[in-house]
Amino acid sequence: MSADADSAAQTPFDFTAMPPWARFSRDGTGDPAQAAFLAGAALTSLDTLLRSDQPWAGTWRRRQALKCAAAAARLAGRPEEEGALRDSFAMTRPGDDPGPGGRILLAWRQLAAPFWRPLDADALRGVADQLGQPWHDRFGEVVEEQTATVWSRAAPAAAAATAARVVAIAPNAEILAFWLADWTLAKHLRWPAPLPLLIGQVHKPVFHAGGERNRRIRPGDDPFEAFERAVFLAYAQAAVEAWLLASRLAGRAARLIAVAPRLRAKGAADVVQRLLDDESLSASWPGPGGKMSRWALRRLFERLVELDAVRELSGRDTFRIYGL
């Protein structure tokens, strides 16, 4: 394990730092100013966490990607939930096609990378293909505008405007609109890298108008202010949920880091680092640099489960998957 990881493990992040009232932002508000304030407060706390460089940040980012991919798959009318999407990624060999659901997950994992990746029209076209979204050449203009603009609006408002712009160009590109909204938010906040957030709330009450029909609020709806307010509340709720997920993962990671010195298998340190860096690992993973056989790797995972340092995530007796 790296010295940076050891240092971060010795100084745990203070998860009491989020204002208590921000945790209750899930109760909707009809006041746009209040909605914007809640989003700003929750995202400010999340900003502190994102910049703290925790050793388990990779797992957290990719768990957020999995959550958002499941919401995107549902929005696309696909049947895959989180477990099936995890399988499609973990059970696919490098270079093989993971299928439509797996490609959706790959797009959100790309957004969740721990560093900024160049995003131009060609790269965005690749994202659209992964998400199963139509392509329009004007999408590249949206990215160029966000890269070149001196921003005059709040980050969540800019994210909402980006999503609305994408759907104005192509009404059936809603999933891509949500992907670009998170990218825009991170650009405006100057985060170290984007974090998947917004689409994870799309099936929740903040994006529903209520009333008898309970219609879902969409990018491009008229008036725009209704969608913008929903985005504010969604980011407030998403930030709180991401914070709470990070708090849970931090405890599990601390346990894994604590037991790591007791592991004697060759290559165990690499496995521990990979568990901190990624959302899950298959028991049939080739192993760290060929240092471990599959049998040795399975035994190591079983030992980590016995030590309460990782969990088996698939619920199966075969083709098992492990993670924090």
GROMACS .gro file of C-alpha atoms in nm:
model
  324
    1MET     CA    1   0.000   0.000   0.000
    2SER     CA    2   0.125   0.349  -0.082
    3ALA     CA    3   0.250   0.594   0.178
    4ASP     CA    4  -0.031   0.830   0.078
    5ALA     CA    5  -0.290   0.561   0.147
    6ASP     CA    6  -0.131   0.488   0.485
    7SER     CA    7  -0.134   0.857   0.574
    8ALA     CA    8  -0.498   0.899   0.472
    9ALA     CA    9  -0.594   0.588   0.666
   10GLN     CA   10  -0.431   0.730   0.980
   11THR     CA   11  -0.626   1.057   0.951
   12PRO     CA   12  -0.986   0.952   0.879
   13PHE     CA   13  -1.210   1.200   0.702
   14ASP     CA   14  -1.452   1.388   0.928
   15PHE     CA   15  -1.795   1.279   0.809
   16THR     CA   16  -1.969   1.505   1.061
   17ALA     CA   17  -1.862   1.807   0.853
   18MET     CA   18  -2.178   1.815   0.637
   19PRO     CA   19  -2.431   2.055   0.796
   20PRO     CA   20  -2.701   1.844   0.967
   21TRP     CA   21  -2.981   2.032   0.791
   22ALA     CA   22  -2.828   1.952   0.451
   23ARG     CA   23  -2.886   1.583   0.524
   24PHE     CA   24  -3.259   1.647   0.524
   25SER     CA   25  -3.265   1.812   0.183
   26ARG     CA   26  -3.458   1.513   0.053
   27ASP     CA   27  -3.774   1.690   0.167
   28GLY     CA   28  -3.862   1.883  -0.147
   29THR     CA   29  -3.921   2.257  -0.153
   30GLY     CA   30  -4.116   2.468  -0.396
   31ASP     CA   31  -3.888   2.768  -0.348
   32PRO     CA   32  -3.620   2.776  -0.623
   33ALA     CA   33  -3.388   2.989  -0.408
   34GLN     CA   34  -3.412   2.741  -0.121
   35ALA     CA   35  -3.354   2.451  -0.361
   36ALA     CA   36  -3.042   2.623  -0.495
   37PHE     CA   37  -2.920   2.690  -0.141
   38LEU     CA   38  -2.962   2.325  -0.041
   39ALA     CA   39  -2.774   2.210  -0.350
   40GLY     CA   40  -2.492   2.455  -0.282
   41ALA     CA   41  -2.456   2.349   0.081
   42ALA     CA   42  -2.451   1.976   0.006
   43LEU     CA   43  -2.215   2.014  -0.291
   44THR     CA   44  -1.978   2.231  -0.087
   45SER     CA   45  -1.944   1.953   0.168
   46LEU     CA   46  -1.896   1.700  -0.111
   47ASP     CA   47  -1.629   1.925  -0.260
   48THR     CA   48  -1.425   1.893   0.060
   49LEU     CA   49  -1.453   1.514   0.044
   50LEU     CA   50  -1.358   1.498  -0.324
   51ARG     CA   51  -1.042   1.699  -0.263
   52SER     CA   52  -0.931   1.492   0.039
   53ASP     CA   53  -0.773   1.212  -0.170
   54GLN     CA   54  -0.897   0.920   0.038
   55PRO     CA   55  -0.743   0.574  -0.026
   56TRP     CA   56  -1.088   0.427  -0.098
   57ALA     CA   57  -1.192   0.705  -0.340
   58GLY     CA   58  -1.166   0.475  -0.642
   59THR     CA   59  -1.415   0.230  -0.495
   60TRP     CA   60  -1.648   0.516  -0.405
   61ARG     CA   61  -1.634   0.673  -0.750
   62ARG     CA   62  -1.704   0.343  -0.925
   63ARG     CA   63  -1.985   0.256  -0.685
   64GLN     CA   64  -2.142   0.590  -0.782
   65ALA     CA   65  -2.092   0.495  -1.147
   66LEU     CA   66  -2.271   0.164  -1.089
   67LYS     CA   67  -2.564   0.338  -0.921
   68CYS     CA   68  -2.598   0.588  -1.205
   69ALA     CA   69  -2.557   0.319  -1.472
   70ALA     CA   70  -2.846   0.124  -1.318
   71ALA     CA   71  -3.065   0.434  -1.327
   72ALA     CA   72  -2.961   0.499  -1.688
   73ALA     CA   73  -3.036   0.140  -1.789
   74ARG     CA   74  -3.383   0.169  -1.638
   75LEU     CA   75  -3.440   0.499  -1.819
   76ALA     CA   76  -3.339   0.325  -2.142
   77GLY     CA   77  -3.595   0.052  -2.076
   78ARG     CA   78  -3.333  -0.212  -2.003
   79PRO     CA   79  -3.382  -0.479  -1.734
   80GLU     CA   80  -3.034  -0.475  -1.577
   81GLU     CA   81  -3.008  -0.366  -1.215
   82GLU     CA   82  -2.683  -0.305  -1.028
   83GLY     CA   83  -2.597  -0.673  -0.978
   84ALA     CA   84  -2.644  -0.761  -1.345
   85LEU     CA   85  -2.442  -0.459  -1.456
   86ARG     CA   86  -2.163  -0.553  -1.217
   87ASP     CA   87  -2.164  -0.905  -1.362
   88SER     CA   88  -2.152  -0.775  -1.719
   89PHE     CA   89  -1.837  -0.583  -1.639
   90ALA     CA   90  -1.661  -0.824  -1.403
   91MET     CA   91  -1.728  -1.133  -1.614
   92THR     CA   92  -1.621  -0.984  -1.948
   93ARG     CA   93  -1.263  -1.035  -2.058
   94PRO     CA   94  -1.069  -0.725  -2.169
   95GLY     CA   95  -1.149  -0.646  -2.531
   96ASP     CA   96  -1.476  -0.842  -2.535
   97ASP     CA   97  -1.815  -0.674  -2.576
   98PRO     CA   98  -1.994  -0.653  -2.236
   99GLY     CA   99  -2.332  -0.607  -2.406
  100PRO     CA  100  -2.564  -0.304  -2.403
  101GLY     CA  101  -2.592  -0.288  -2.025
  102GLY     CA  102  -2.219  -0.332  -1.978
  103ARG     CA  103  -2.150  -0.054  -2.227
  104ILE     CA  104  -2.377   0.178  -2.029
  105LEU     CA  105  -2.174   0.097  -1.718
  106LEU     CA  106  -1.849   0.162  -1.906
  107ALA     CA  107  -1.970   0.513  -1.995
  108TRP     CA  108  -2.041   0.597  -1.633
  109ARG     CA  109  -1.714   0.441  -1.519
  110GLN     CA  110  -1.537   0.664  -1.769
  111LEU     CA  111  -1.704   0.966  -1.608
  112ALA     CA  112  -1.600   0.833  -1.265
  113ALA     CA  113  -1.229   0.809  -1.352
  114PRO     CA  114  -1.012   0.973  -1.082
  115PHE     CA  115  -0.870   1.225  -1.329
  116TRP     CA  116  -0.996   1.448  -1.609
  117ARG     CA  117  -1.005   1.278  -1.948
  118PRO     CA  118  -1.001   1.493  -2.262
  119LEU     CA  119  -1.356   1.537  -2.391
  120ASP     CA  120  -1.396   1.658  -2.747
  121ALA     CA  121  -1.655   1.574  -3.011
  122ASP     CA  122  -1.492   1.241  -3.098
  123ALA     CA  123  -1.468   1.132  -2.734
  124LEU     CA  124  -1.828   1.238  -2.670
  125ARG     CA  125  -1.943   1.041  -2.973
  126GLY     CA  126  -1.785   0.734  -2.814
  127VAL     CA  127  -1.975   0.802  -2.491
  128ALA     CA  128  -2.301   0.840  -2.685
  129ASP     CA  129  -2.238   0.506  -2.856
  130GLN     CA  130  -2.176   0.336  -2.521
  131LEU     CA  131  -2.498   0.484  -2.381
  132GLY     CA  132  -2.695   0.381  -2.690
  133GLN     CA  133  -2.778   0.746  -2.762
  134PRO     CA  134  -2.814   0.914  -3.100
  135TRP     CA  135  -2.534   1.141  -3.216
  136HIS     CA  136  -2.563   1.495  -3.345
  137ASP     CA  137  -2.264   1.703  -3.452
  138ARG     CA  138  -2.393   1.998  -3.249
  139PHE     CA  139  -2.324   1.804  -2.928
  140GLY     CA  140  -1.959   1.890  -2.980
  141GLU     CA  141  -2.053   2.259  -2.961
  142VAL     CA  142  -2.198   2.203  -2.612
  143VAL     CA  143  -1.864   2.067  -2.490
  144GLU     CA  144  -1.670   2.349  -2.657
  145GLU     CA  145  -1.893   2.610  -2.494
  146GLN     CA  146  -1.843   2.464  -2.147
  147THR     CA  147  -1.467   2.446  -2.202
  148ALA     CA  148  -1.433   2.805  -2.329
  149THR     CA  149  -1.697   2.995  -2.130
  150VAL     CA  150  -1.625   3.222  -1.836
  151TRP     CA  151  -1.906   3.099  -1.616
  152SER     CA  152  -2.160   3.343  -1.479
  153ARG     CA  153  -2.411   3.101  -1.326
  154ALA     CA  154  -2.406   2.856  -1.037
  155ALA     CA  155  -2.271   2.509  -1.115
  156PRO     CA  156  -2.603   2.319  -1.071
  157ALA     CA  157  -2.777   2.578  -1.291
  158ALA     CA  158  -2.510   2.532  -1.558
  159ALA     CA  159  -2.555   2.155  -1.537
  160ALA     CA  160  -2.930   2.192  -1.585
  161ALA     CA  161  -2.878   2.425  -1.882
  162THR     CA  162  -2.636   2.180  -2.044
  163ALA     CA  163  -2.884   1.893  -2.010
  164ALA     CA  164  -3.162   2.108  -2.156
  165ARG     CA  165  -2.939   2.212  -2.445
  166VAL     CA  166  -2.858   1.852  -2.536
  167VAL     CA  167  -3.225   1.753  -2.536
  168ALA     CA  168  -3.314   2.061  -2.741
  169ILE     CA  169  -3.073   1.931  -3.005
  170ALA     CA  170  -3.193   1.570  -2.983
  171PRO     CA  171  -3.497   1.495  -2.763
  172ASN     CA  172  -3.410   1.124  -2.747
  173ALA     CA  173  -3.062   1.187  -2.604
  174GLU     CA  174  -3.177   1.231  -2.244
  175ILE     CA  175  -2.927   0.987  -2.091
  176LEU     CA  176  -2.637   1.164  -2.262
  177ALA     CA  177  -2.781   1.491  -2.131
  178PHE     CA  178  -2.755   1.367  -1.772
  179TRP     CA  179  -2.399   1.240  -1.833
  180LEU     CA  180  -2.293   1.581  -1.965
  181ALA     CA  181  -2.469   1.757  -1.676
  182ASP     CA  182  -2.237   1.588  -1.426
  183TRP     CA  183  -1.937   1.669  -1.644
  184THR     CA  184  -2.047   2.034  -1.655
  185LEU     CA  185  -2.100   2.049  -1.279
  186ALA     CA  186  -1.749   1.921  -1.214
  187LYS     CA  187  -1.602   2.167  -1.465
  188HIS     CA  188  -1.773   2.461  -1.297
  189LEU     CA  189  -1.670   2.351  -0.948
  190ARG     CA  190  -1.315   2.275  -1.068
  191TRP     CA  191  -1.329   1.932  -0.908
  192PRO     CA  192  -1.029   1.701  -0.946
  193ALA     CA  193  -1.255   1.486  -1.168
  194PRO     CA  194  -1.629   1.441  -1.233
  195LEU     CA  195  -1.846   1.228  -1.005
  196PRO     CA  196  -2.162   1.051  -1.134
  197LEU     CA  197  -2.455   1.197  -0.942
  198LEU     CA  198  -2.758   1.339  -1.121
  199ILE     CA  199  -2.917   1.050  -1.309
  200GLY     CA  200  -2.917   0.846  -0.989
  201GLN     CA  201  -3.211   1.063  -0.877
  202VAL     CA  202  -3.410   1.054  -1.201
  203HIS     CA  203  -3.660   0.793  -1.081
  204LYS     CA  204  -3.707   0.957  -0.739
  205PRO     CA  205  -3.968   1.212  -0.626
  206VAL     CA  206  -3.750   1.517  -0.693
  207PHE     CA  207  -3.796   1.457  -1.067
  208HIS     CA  208  -4.171   1.405  -1.050
  209ALA     CA  209  -4.425   1.684  -1.071
  210GLY     CA  210  -4.678   1.517  -0.843
  211GLY     CA  211  -5.050   1.538  -0.895
  212GLU     CA  212  -5.268   1.266  -1.039
  213ARG     CA  213  -5.041   1.188  -1.334
  214ASN     CA  214  -4.715   1.225  -1.136
  215ARG     CA  215  -4.537   1.315  -1.460
  216ARG     CA  216  -4.158   1.297  -1.466
  217ILE     CA  217  -3.982   1.629  -1.512
  218ARG     CA  218  -3.746   1.611  -1.811
  219PRO     CA  219  -3.469   1.823  -1.962
  220GLY     CA  220  -3.626   2.060  -2.212
  221ASP     CA  221  -3.957   2.086  -2.026
  222ASP     CA  222  -4.133   2.420  -2.041
  223PRO     CA  223  -4.089   2.615  -1.822
  224PHE     CA  224  -3.717   2.546  -1.785
  225GLU     CA  225  -3.732   2.667  -1.424
  226ALA     CA  226  -3.923   2.354  -1.319
  227PHE     CA  227  -3.644   2.130  -1.449
  228GLU     CA  228  -3.378   2.360  -1.303
  229ARG     CA  229  -3.540   2.342  -0.959
  230ALA     CA  230  -3.560   1.962  -0.986
  231VAL     CA  231  -3.188   1.952  -1.073
  232PHE     CA  232  -3.106   2.166  -0.768
  233LEU     CA  233  -3.297   1.930  -0.538
  234ALA     CA  234  -3.157   1.624  -0.714
  235TYR     CA  235  -2.799   1.741  -0.665
  236ALA     CA  236  -2.872   1.817  -0.300
  237GLN     CA  237  -3.007   1.467  -0.247
  238ALA     CA  238  -2.738   1.300  -0.461
  239ALA     CA  239  -2.461   1.476  -0.268
  240VAL     CA  240  -2.605   1.360   0.064
  241GLU     CA  241  -2.638   1.001  -0.060
  242ALA     CA  242  -2.284   1.004  -0.201
  243TRP     CA  243  -2.158   1.140   0.132
  244LEU     CA  244  -2.333   0.863   0.327
  245LEU     CA  245  -2.201   0.598   0.087
  246ALA     CA  246  -1.849   0.735   0.134
  247SER     CA  247  -1.894   0.718   0.511
  248ARG     CA  248  -1.987   0.349   0.493
  249LEU     CA  249  -1.705   0.265   0.253
  250ALA     CA  250  -1.453   0.451   0.468
  251GLY     CA  251  -1.530   0.220   0.760
  252ARG     CA  252  -1.500  -0.090   0.546
  253ALA     CA  253  -1.177   0.036   0.389
  254ALA     CA  254  -1.030   0.106   0.732
  255ARG     CA  255  -1.096  -0.257   0.825
  256LEU     CA  256  -0.932  -0.381   0.503
  257ILE     CA  257  -0.627  -0.160   0.557
  258ALA     CA  258  -0.601  -0.277   0.918
  259VAL     CA  259  -0.592  -0.647   0.829
  260ALA     CA  260  -0.363  -0.605   0.526
  261PRO     CA  261  -0.039  -0.662   0.726
  262ARG     CA  262  -0.173  -1.003   0.834
  263LEU     CA  263  -0.197  -1.128   0.476
  264ARG     CA  264   0.103  -1.340   0.382
  265ALA     CA  265   0.010  -1.447   0.028
  266LYS     CA  266   0.239  -1.320  -0.246
  267GLY     CA  267   0.060  -1.041  -0.430
  268ALA     CA  268  -0.185  -0.976  -0.144
  269ALA     CA  269  -0.085  -0.609  -0.119
  270ASP     CA  270  -0.171  -0.559  -0.486
  271VAL     CA  271  -0.512  -0.719  -0.434
  272VAL     CA  272  -0.582  -0.494  -0.136
  273GLN     CA  273  -0.489  -0.189  -0.341
  274ARG     CA  274  -0.714  -0.303  -0.626
  275LEU     CA  275  -1.004  -0.349  -0.382
  276LEU     CA  276  -0.953   0.009  -0.267
  277ASP     CA  277  -0.931   0.135  -0.624
  278ASP     CA  278  -1.226  -0.045  -0.782
  279GLU     CA  279  -1.587  -0.124  -0.703
  280SER     CA  280  -1.550  -0.501  -0.717
  281LEU     CA  281  -1.321  -0.784  -0.826
  282SER     CA  282  -1.408  -1.120  -0.974
  283ALA     CA  283  -1.267  -1.430  -0.808
  284SER     CA  284  -1.154  -1.528  -1.158
  285TRP     CA  285  -0.964  -1.202  -1.207
  286PRO     CA  286  -0.623  -1.290  -1.361
  287GLY     CA  287  -0.450  -1.159  -1.050
  288PRO     CA  288  -0.187  -0.894  -0.987
  289GLY     CA  289   0.077  -0.928  -1.255
  290GLY     CA  290   0.045  -1.307  -1.264
  291LYS     CA  291   0.173  -1.335  -0.906
  292MET     CA  292  -0.124  -1.542  -0.787
  293SER     CA  293  -0.303  -1.845  -0.923
  294ARG     CA  294  -0.681  -1.838  -0.934
  295TRP     CA  295  -0.688  -2.086  -0.648
  296ALA     CA  296  -0.463  -1.861  -0.437
  297LEU     CA  297  -0.673  -1.558  -0.525
  298ARG     CA  298  -0.995  -1.734  -0.423
  299ARG     CA  299  -0.834  -1.840  -0.095
  300LEU     CA  300  -0.726  -1.482  -0.032
  301PHE     CA  301  -1.079  -1.352  -0.091
  302GLU     CA  302  -1.219  -1.618   0.141
  303ARG     CA  303  -0.967  -1.514   0.406
  304LEU     CA  304  -1.066  -1.149   0.367
  305VAL     CA  305  -1.433  -1.241   0.409
  306GLU     CA  306  -1.345  -1.436   0.726
  307LEU     CA  307  -1.166  -1.126   0.855
  308ASP     CA  308  -1.474  -0.914   0.777
  309ALA     CA  309  -1.260  -0.701   0.546
  310VAL     CA  310  -1.455  -0.755   0.220
  311ARG     CA  311  -1.796  -0.886   0.120
  312GLU     CA  312  -1.904  -1.135  -0.144
  313LEU     CA  313  -2.134  -0.926  -0.365
  314SER     CA  314  -2.296  -1.172  -0.606
  315GLY     CA  315  -2.469  -1.409  -0.363
  316ARG     CA  316  -2.359  -1.703  -0.579
  317ASP     CA  317  -2.162  -2.016  -0.500
  318THR     CA  318  -1.969  -1.985  -0.826
  319PHE     CA  319  -1.839  -1.691  -1.031
  320ARG     CA  320  -1.814  -1.490  -0.714
  321ILE     CA  321  -1.742  -1.117  -0.696
  322TYR     CA  322  -1.586  -0.937  -0.400
  323GLY     CA  323  -1.562  -0.577  -0.285
  324LEU     CA  324  -1.592  -0.339   0.007
   0.00000   0.00000   0.00000
